Tab-separated table of N, CA and C in Angstrom:
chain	number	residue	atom	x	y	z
D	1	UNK	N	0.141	-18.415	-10.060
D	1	UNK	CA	1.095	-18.533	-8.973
D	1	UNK	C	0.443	-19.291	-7.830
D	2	UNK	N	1.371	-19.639	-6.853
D	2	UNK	CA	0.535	-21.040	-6.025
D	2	UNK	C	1.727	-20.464	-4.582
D	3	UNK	N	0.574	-20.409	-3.903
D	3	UNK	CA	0.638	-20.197	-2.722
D	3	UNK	C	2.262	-21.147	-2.304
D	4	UNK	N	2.623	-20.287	-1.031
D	4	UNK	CA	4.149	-21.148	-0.535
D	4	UNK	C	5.163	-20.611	0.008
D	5	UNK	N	6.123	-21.136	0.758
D	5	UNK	CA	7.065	-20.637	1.771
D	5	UNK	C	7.717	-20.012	0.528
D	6	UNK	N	8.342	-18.755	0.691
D	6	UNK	CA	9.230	-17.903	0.154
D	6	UNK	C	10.552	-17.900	0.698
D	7	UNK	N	10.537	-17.697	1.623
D	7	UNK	CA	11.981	-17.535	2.717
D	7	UNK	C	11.210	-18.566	4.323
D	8	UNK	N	12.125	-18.030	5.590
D	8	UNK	CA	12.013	-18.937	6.340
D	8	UNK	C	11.062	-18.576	7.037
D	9	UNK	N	10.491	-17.225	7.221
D	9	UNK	CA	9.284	-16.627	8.065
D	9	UNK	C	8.759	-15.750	6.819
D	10	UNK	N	8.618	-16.196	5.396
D	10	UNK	CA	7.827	-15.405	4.180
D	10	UNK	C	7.116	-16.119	3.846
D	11	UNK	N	5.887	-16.485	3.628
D	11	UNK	CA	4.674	-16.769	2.636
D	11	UNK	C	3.707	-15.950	1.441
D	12	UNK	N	4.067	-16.725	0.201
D	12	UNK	CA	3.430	-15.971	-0.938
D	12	UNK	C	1.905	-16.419	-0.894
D	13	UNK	N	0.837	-15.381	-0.597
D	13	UNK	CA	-0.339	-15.750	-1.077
D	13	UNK	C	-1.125	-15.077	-2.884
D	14	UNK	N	-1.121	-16.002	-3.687
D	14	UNK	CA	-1.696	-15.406	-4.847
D	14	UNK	C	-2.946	-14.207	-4.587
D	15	UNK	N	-3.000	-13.780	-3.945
D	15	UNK	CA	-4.330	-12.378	-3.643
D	15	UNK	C	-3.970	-10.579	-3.593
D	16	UNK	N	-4.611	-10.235	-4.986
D	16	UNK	CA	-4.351	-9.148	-5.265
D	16	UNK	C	-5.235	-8.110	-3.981
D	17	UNK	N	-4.720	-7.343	-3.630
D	17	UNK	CA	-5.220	-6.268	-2.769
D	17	UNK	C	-6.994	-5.193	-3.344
D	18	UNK	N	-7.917	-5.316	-3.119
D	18	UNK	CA	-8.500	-5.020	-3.840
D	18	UNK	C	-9.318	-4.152	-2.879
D	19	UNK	N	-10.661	-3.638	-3.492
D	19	UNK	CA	-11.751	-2.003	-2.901
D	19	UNK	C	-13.044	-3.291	-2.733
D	20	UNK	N	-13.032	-4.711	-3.707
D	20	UNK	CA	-13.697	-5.156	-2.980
D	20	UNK	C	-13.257	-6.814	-3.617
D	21	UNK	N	-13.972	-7.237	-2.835
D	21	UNK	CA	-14.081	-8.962	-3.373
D	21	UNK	C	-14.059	-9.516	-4.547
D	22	UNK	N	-13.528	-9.619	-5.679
D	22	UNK	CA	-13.418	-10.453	-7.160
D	22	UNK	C	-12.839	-10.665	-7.724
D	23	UNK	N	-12.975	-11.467	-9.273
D	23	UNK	CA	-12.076	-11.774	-10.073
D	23	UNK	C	-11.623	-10.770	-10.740
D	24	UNK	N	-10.381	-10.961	-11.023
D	24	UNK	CA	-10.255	-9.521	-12.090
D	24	UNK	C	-8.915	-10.086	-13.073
D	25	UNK	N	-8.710	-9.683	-14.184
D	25	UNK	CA	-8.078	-9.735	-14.983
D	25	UNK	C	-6.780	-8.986	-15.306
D	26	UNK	N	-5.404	-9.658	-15.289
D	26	UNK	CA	-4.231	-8.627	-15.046
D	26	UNK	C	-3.543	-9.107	-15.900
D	27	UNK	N	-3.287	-8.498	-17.019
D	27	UNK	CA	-1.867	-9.221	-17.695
D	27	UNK	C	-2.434	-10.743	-18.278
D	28	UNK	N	-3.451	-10.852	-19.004
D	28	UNK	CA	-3.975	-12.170	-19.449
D	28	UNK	C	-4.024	-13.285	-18.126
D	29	UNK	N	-3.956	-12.575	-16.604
D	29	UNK	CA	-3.842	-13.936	-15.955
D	29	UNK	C	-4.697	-13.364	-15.123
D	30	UNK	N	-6.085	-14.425	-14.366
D	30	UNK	CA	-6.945	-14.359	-13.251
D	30	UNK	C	-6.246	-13.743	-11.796
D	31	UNK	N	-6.528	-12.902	-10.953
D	31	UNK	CA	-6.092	-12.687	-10.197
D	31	UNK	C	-7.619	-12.484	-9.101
D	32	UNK	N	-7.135	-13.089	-7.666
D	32	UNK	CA	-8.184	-13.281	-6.666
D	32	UNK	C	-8.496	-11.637	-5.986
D	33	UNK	N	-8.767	-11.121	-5.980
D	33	UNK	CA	-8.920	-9.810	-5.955
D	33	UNK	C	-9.584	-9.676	-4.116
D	34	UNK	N	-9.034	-8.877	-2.834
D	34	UNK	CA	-9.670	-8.966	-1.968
D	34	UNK	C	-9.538	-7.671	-1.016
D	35	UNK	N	-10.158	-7.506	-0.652
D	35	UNK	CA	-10.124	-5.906	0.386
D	35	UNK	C	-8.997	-6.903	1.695
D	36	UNK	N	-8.102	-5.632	2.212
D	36	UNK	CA	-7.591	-5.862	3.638
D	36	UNK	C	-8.335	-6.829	4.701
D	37	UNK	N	-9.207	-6.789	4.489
D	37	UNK	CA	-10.440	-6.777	5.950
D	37	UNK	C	-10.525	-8.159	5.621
D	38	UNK	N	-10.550	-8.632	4.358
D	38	UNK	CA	-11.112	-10.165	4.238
D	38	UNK	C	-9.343	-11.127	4.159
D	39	UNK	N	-8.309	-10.218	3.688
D	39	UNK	CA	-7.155	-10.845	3.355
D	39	UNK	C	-7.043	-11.441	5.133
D	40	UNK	N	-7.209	-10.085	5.909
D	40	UNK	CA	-6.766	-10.596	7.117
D	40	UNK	C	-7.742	-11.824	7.958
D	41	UNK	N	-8.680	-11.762	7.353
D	41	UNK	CA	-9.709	-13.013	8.304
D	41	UNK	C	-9.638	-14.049	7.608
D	42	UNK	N	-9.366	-14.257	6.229
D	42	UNK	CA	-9.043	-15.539	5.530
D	42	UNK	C	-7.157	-16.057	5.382
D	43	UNK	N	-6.658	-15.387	6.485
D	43	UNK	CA	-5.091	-15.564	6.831
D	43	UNK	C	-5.105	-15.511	8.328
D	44	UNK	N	-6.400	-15.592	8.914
D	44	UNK	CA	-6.501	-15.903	10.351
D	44	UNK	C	-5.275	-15.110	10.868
D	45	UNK	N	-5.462	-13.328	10.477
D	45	UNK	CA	-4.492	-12.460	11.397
D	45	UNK	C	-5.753	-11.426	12.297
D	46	UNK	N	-6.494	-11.978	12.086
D	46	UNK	CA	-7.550	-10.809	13.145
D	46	UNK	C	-6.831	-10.266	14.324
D	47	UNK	N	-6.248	-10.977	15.106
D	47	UNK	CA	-5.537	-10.895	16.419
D	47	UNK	C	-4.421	-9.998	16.382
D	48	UNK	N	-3.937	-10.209	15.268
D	48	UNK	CA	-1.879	-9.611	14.877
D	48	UNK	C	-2.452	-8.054	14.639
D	49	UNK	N	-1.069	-7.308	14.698
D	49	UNK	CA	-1.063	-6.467	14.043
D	49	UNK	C	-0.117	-6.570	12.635
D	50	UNK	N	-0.252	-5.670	11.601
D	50	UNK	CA	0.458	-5.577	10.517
D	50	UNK	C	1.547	-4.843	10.274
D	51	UNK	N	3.098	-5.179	10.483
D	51	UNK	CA	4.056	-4.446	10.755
D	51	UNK	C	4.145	-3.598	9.641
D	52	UNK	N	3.710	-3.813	8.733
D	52	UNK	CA	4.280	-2.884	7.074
D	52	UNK	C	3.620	-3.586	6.098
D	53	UNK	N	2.819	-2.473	5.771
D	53	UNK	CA	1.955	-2.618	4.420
D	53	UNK	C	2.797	-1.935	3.083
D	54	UNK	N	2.907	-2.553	2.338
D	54	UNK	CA	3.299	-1.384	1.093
D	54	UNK	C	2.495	-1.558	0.098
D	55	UNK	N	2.346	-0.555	-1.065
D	55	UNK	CA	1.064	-0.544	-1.689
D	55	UNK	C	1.440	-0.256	-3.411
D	56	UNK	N	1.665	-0.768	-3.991
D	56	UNK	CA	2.175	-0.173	-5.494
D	56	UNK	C	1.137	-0.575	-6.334
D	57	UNK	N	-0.030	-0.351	-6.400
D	57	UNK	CA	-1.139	-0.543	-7.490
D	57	UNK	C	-1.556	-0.079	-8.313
D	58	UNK	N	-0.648	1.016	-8.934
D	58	UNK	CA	-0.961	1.564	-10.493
D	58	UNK	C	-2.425	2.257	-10.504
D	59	UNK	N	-2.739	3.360	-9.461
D	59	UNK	CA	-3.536	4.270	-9.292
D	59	UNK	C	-5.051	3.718	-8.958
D	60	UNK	N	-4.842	2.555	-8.833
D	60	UNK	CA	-5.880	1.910	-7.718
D	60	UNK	C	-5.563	1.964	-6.248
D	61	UNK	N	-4.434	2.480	-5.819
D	61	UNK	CA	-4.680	2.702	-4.398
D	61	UNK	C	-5.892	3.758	-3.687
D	62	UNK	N	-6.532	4.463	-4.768
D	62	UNK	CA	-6.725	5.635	-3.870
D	62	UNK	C	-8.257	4.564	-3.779
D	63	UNK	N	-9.007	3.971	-4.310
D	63	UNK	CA	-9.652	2.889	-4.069
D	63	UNK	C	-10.176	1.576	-2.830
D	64	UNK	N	-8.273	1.428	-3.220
D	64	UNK	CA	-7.955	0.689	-1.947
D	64	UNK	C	-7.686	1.464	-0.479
D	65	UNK	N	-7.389	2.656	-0.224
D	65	UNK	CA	-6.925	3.383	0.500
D	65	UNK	C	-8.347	3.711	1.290
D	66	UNK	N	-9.747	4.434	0.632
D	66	UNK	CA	-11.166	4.676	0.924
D	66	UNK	C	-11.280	3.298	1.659
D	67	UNK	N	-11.491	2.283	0.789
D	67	UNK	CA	-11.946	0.656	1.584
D	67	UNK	C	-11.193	0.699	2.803
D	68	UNK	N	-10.113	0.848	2.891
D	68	UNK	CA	-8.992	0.287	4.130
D	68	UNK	C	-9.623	1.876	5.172
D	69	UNK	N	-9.966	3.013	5.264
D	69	UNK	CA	-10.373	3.588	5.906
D	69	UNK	C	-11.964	3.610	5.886
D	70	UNK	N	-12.632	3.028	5.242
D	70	UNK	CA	-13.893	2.802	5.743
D	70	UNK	C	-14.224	1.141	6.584
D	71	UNK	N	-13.370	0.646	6.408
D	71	UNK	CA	-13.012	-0.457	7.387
D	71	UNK	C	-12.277	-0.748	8.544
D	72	UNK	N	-11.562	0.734	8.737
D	72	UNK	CA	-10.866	0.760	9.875
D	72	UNK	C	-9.858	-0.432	10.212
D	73	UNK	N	-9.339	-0.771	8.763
D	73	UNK	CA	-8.185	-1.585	8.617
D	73	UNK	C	-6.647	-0.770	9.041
D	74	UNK	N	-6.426	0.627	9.520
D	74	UNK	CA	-5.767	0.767	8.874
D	74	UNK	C	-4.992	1.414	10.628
D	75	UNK	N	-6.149	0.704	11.351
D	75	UNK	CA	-5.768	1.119	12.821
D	75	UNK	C	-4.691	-0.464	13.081
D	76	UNK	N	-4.600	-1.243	12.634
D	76	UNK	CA	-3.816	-2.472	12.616
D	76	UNK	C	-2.733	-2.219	12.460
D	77	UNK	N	-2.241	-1.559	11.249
D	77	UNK	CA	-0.946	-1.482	10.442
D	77	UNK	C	-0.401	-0.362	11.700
D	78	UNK	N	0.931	-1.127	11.508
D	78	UNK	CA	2.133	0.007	12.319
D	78	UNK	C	2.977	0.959	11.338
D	79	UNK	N	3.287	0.802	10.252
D	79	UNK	CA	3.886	1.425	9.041
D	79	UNK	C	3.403	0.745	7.484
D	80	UNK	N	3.048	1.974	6.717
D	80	UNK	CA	2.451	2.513	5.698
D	80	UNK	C	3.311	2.997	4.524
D	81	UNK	N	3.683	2.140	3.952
D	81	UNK	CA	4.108	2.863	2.333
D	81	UNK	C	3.532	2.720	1.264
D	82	UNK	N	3.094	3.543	0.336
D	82	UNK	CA	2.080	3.703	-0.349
D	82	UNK	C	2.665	4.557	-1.893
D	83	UNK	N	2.761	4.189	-2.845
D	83	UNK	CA	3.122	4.989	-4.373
D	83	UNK	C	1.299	5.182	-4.796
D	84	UNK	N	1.605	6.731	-4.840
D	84	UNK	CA	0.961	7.209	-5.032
D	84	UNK	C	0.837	7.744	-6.805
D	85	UNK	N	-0.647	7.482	-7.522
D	85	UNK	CA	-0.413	7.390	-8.921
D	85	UNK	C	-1.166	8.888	-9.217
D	86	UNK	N	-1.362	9.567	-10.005
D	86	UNK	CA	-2.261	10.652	-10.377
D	86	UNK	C	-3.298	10.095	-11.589
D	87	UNK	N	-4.045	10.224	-12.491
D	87	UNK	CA	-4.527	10.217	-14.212
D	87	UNK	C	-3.138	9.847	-14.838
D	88	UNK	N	-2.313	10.793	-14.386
D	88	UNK	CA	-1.354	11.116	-15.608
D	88	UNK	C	-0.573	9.737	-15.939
D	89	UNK	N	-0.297	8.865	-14.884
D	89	UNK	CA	-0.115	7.717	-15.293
D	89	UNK	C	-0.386	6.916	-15.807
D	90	UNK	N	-1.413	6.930	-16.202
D	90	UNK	CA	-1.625	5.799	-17.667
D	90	UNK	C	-2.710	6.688	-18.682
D	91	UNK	N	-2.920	8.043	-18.505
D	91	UNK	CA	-2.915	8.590	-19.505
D	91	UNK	C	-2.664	10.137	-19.794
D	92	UNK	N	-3.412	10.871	-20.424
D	92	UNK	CA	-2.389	11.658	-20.430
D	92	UNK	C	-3.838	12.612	-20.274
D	93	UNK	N	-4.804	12.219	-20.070
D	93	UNK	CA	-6.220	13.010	-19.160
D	93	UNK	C	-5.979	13.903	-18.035
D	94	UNK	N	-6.385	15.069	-18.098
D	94	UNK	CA	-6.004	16.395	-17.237
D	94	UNK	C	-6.699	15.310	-15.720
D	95	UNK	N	-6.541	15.759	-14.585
D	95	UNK	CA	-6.653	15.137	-13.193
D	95	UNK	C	-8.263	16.327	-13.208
D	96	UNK	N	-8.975	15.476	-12.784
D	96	UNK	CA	-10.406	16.056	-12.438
D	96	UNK	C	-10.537	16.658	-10.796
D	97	UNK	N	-11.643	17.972	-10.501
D	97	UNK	CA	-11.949	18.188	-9.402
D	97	UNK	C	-12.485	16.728	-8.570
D	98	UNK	N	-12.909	15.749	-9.161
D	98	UNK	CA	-13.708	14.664	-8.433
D	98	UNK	C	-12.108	13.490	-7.651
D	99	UNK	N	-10.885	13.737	-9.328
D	99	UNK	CA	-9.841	13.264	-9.043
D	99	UNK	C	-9.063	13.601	-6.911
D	100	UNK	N	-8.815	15.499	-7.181
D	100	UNK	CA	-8.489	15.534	-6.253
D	100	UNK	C	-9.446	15.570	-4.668
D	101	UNK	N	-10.544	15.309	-4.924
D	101	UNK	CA	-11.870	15.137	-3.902
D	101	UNK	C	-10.869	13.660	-3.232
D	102	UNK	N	-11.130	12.706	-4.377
D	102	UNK	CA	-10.448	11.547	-3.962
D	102	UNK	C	-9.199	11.808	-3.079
D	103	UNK	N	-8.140	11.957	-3.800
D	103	UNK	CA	-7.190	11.786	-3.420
D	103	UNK	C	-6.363	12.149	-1.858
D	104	UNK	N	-7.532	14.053	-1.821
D	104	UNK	CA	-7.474	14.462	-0.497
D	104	UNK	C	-7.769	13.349	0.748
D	105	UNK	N	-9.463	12.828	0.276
D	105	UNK	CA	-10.089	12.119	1.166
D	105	UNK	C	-9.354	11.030	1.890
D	106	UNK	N	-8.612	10.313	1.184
D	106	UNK	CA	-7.351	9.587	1.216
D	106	UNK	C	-6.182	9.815	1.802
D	107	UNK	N	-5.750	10.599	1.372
D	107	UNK	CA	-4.493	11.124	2.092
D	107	UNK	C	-4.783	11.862	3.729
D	108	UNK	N	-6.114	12.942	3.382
D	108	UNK	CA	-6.404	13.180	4.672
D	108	UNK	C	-6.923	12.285	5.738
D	109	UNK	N	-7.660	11.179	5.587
D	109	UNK	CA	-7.732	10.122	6.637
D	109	UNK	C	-6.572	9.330	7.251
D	110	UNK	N	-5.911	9.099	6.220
D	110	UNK	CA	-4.439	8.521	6.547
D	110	UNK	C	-4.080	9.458	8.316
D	111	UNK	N	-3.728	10.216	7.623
D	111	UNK	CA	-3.354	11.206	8.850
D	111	UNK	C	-4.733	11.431	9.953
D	112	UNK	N	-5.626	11.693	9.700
D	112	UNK	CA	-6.574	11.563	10.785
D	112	UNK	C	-6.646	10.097	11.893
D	113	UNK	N	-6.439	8.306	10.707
D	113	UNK	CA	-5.983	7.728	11.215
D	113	UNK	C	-4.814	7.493	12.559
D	114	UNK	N	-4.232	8.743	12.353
D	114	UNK	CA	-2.669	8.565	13.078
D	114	UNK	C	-1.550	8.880	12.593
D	115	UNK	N	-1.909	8.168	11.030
D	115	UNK	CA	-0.558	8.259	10.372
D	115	UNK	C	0.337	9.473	10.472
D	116	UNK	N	1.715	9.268	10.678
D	116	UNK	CA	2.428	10.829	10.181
D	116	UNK	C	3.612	10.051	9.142
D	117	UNK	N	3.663	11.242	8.090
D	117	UNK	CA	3.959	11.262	7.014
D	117	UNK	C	5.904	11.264	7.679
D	118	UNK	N	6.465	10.143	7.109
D	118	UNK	CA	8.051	10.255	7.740
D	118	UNK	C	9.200	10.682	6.249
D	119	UNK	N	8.657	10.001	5.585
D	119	UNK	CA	9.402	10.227	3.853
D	119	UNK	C	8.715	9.980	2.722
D	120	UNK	N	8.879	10.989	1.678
D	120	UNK	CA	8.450	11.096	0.420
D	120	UNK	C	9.112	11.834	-0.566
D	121	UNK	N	9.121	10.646	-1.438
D	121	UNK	CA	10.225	11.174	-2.424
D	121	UNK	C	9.361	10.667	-4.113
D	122	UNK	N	10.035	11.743	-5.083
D	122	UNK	CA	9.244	11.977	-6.163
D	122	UNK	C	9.620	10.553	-7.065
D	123	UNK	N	8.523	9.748	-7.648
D	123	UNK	CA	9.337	8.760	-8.607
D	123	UNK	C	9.950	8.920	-10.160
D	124	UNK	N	11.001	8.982	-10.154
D	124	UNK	CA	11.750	9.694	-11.269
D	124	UNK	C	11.414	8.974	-12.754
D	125	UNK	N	10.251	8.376	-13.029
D	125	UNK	CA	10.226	7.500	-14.180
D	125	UNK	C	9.094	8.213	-15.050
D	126	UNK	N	8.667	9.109	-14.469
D	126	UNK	CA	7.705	10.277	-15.438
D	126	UNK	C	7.431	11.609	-14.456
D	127	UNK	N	8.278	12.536	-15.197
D	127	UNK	CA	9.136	13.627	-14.515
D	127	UNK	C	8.815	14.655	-15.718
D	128	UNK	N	8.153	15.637	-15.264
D	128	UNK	CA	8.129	17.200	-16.315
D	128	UNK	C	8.529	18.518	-15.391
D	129	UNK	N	8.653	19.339	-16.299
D	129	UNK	CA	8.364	20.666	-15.299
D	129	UNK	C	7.202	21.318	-15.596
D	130	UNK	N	6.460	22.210	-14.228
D	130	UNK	CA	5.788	22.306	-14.212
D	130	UNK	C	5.388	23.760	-15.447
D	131	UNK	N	4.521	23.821	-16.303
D	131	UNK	CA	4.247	24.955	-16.977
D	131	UNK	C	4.198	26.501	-16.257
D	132	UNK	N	3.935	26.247	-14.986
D	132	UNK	CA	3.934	27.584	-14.013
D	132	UNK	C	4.792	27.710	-13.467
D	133	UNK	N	5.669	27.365	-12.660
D	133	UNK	CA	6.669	27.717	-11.606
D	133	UNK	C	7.804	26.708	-12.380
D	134	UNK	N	8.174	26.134	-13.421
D	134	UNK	CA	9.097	24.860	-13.810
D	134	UNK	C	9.771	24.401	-12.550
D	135	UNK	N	9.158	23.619	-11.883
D	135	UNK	CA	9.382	22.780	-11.251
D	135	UNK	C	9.295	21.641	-11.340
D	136	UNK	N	9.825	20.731	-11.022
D	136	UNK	CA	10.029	18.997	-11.272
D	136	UNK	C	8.224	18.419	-10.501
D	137	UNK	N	8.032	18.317	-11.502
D	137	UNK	CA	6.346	17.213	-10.924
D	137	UNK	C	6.166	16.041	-11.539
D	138	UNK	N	5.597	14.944	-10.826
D	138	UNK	CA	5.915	13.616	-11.012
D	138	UNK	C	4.145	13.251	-11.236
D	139	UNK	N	3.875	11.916	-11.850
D	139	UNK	CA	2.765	11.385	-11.792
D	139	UNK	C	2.531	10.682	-10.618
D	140	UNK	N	3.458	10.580	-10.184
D	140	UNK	CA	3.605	9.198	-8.936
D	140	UNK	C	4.624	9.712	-7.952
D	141	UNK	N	4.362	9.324	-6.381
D	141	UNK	CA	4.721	9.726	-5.272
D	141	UNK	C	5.230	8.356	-4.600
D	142	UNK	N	6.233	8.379	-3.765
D	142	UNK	CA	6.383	7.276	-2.994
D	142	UNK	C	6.422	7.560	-0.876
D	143	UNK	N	4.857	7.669	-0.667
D	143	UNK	CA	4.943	8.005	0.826
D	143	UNK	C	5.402	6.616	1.654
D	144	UNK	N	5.540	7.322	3.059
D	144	UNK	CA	6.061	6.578	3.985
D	144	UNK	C	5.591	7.054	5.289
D	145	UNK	N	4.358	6.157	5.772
D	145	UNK	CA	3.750	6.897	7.167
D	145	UNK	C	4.051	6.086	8.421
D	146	UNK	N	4.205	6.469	9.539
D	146	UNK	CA	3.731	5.500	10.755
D	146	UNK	C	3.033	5.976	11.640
D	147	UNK	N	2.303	4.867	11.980
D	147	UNK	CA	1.300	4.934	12.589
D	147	UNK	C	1.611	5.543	14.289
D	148	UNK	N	1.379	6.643	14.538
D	148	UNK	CA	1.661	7.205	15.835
D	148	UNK	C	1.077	6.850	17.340
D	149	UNK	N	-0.602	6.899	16.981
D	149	UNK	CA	-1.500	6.288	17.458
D	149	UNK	C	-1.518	4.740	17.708
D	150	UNK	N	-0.675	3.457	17.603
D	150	UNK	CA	-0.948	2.199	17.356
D	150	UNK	C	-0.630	1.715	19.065
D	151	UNK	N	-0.990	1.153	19.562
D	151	UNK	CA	-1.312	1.116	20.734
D	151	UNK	C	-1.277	-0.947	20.641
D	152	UNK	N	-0.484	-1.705	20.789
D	152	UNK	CA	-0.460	-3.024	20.992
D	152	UNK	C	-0.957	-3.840	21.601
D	153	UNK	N	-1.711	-3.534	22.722
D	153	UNK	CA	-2.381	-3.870	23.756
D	153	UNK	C	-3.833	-4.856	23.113
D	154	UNK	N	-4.168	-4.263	21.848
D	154	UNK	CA	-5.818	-4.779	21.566
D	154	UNK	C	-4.803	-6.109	20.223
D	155	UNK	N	-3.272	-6.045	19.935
D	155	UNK	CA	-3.144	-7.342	19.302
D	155	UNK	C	-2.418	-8.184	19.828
D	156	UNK	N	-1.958	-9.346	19.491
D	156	UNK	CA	-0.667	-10.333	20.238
D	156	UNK	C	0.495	-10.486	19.293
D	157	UNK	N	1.472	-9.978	19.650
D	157	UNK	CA	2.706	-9.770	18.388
D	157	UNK	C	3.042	-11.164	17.728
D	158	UNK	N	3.016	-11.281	16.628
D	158	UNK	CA	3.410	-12.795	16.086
D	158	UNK	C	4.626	-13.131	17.089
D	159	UNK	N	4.702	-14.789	16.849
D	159	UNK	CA	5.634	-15.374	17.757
D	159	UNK	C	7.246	-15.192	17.532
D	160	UNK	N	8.116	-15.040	18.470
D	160	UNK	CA	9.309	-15.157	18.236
D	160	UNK	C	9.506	-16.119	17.536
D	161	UNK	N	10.935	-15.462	16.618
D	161	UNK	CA	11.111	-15.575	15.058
D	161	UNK	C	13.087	-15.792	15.252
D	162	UNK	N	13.691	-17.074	15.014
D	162	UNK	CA	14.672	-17.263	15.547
D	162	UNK	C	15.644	-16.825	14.017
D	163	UNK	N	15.954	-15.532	14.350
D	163	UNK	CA	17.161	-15.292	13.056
D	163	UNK	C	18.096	-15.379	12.548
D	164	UNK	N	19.030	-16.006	13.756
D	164	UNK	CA	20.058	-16.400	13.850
D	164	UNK	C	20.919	-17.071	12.107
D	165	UNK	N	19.726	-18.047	11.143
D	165	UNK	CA	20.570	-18.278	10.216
D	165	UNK	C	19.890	-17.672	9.161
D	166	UNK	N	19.378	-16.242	9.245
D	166	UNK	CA	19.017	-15.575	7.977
D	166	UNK	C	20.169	-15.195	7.302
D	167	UNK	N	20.207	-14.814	5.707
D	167	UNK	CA	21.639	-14.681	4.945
D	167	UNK	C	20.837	-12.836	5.045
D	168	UNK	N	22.439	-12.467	5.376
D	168	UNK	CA	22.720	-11.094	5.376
D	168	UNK	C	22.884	-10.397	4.142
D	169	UNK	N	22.057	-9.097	3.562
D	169	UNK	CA	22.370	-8.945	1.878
D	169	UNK	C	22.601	-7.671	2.514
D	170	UNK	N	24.239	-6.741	1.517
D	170	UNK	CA	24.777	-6.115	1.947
D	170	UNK	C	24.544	-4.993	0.643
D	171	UNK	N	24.048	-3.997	1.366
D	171	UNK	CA	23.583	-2.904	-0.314
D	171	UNK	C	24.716	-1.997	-1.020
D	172	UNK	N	24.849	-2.076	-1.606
D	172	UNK	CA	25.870	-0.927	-2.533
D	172	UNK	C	25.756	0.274	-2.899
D	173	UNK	N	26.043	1.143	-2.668
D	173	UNK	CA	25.784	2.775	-2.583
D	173	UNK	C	25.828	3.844	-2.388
């Protein structure tokens, strides 16, 4: 895929979100692999803040999530959505004590960050009940945080953005 205007204020950059710097292999195709911290200094946004991150990486977020809070990337972003994966998603391996070490560490910085948790809802595409209480439990989560703490003053808001001839898409539901 090759970099390029998408819409009238959208640009596609080929760069997968990554825990650190490299090549990596997805689907038989090379993908540029890069932590937050470098996406934003090699897109010359040091200055901006990041209105909305969303994150769907097939249980590499909690990866990406450690990097972006040990980089203090995550004081930038104004809103946070994040699908959250367990083991159970791509296999069928019980979730380890080291699993939920992770996952806490993660989720609890989020919120130490600032973040507060606004919506989360279960993703209905691998759904059991639970053996103890039969309750509906999912492999995968879809959160939604904002940043409470974000304070504008330390970025410069990208430039006015004239909308006037964006096409209006009207949802059904």
């Amino acid at each position: 895929m090759k970099n390029g205007r998408r819409y009238r204020n959208s640009f596609f950059h080929p760069i997968g979100l990554g825990d650190k710097n490299e090549e990596y292999k997805v689907m038989h195709q090379n993908w540029d692999m890069k932590t937050l911290n470098t996406i934003v200094k090699k897109l010359n946004h040091t200055k901006y803040a990041i209105d909305y991150v969303k994150i769907d990486i097939g249980h590499n977020e909690w990866k990406v999530c450690i990097r972006m809070l040990l980089d203090q990337e995550l004081d930038r972003i104004k809103q946070l959505a994040i699908e959250i994966h367990t083991r159970l998603y791509h296999t069928n391996n019980a979730i380890t004590v080291t699993d939920f070490f992770i996952m806490h560490k993660c989720l609890d910085g989020i919120e130490k960050a600032g973040f507060k948790l606004f919506s989360s809802k279960m993703h209905k595409g691998k759904v059991w009940k639970d053996e103890w209480d039969e309750q509906d439990i999912s492999c995968c989560y879809k959160l939604h945080y904002i940043n409470t703490k974000f304070i504008s003053t330390n970025y410069k808001p990208f430039p006015k953005v004239d909308h006037s001839n964006l096409v209006r898409f009207k949802m059904k539901g």
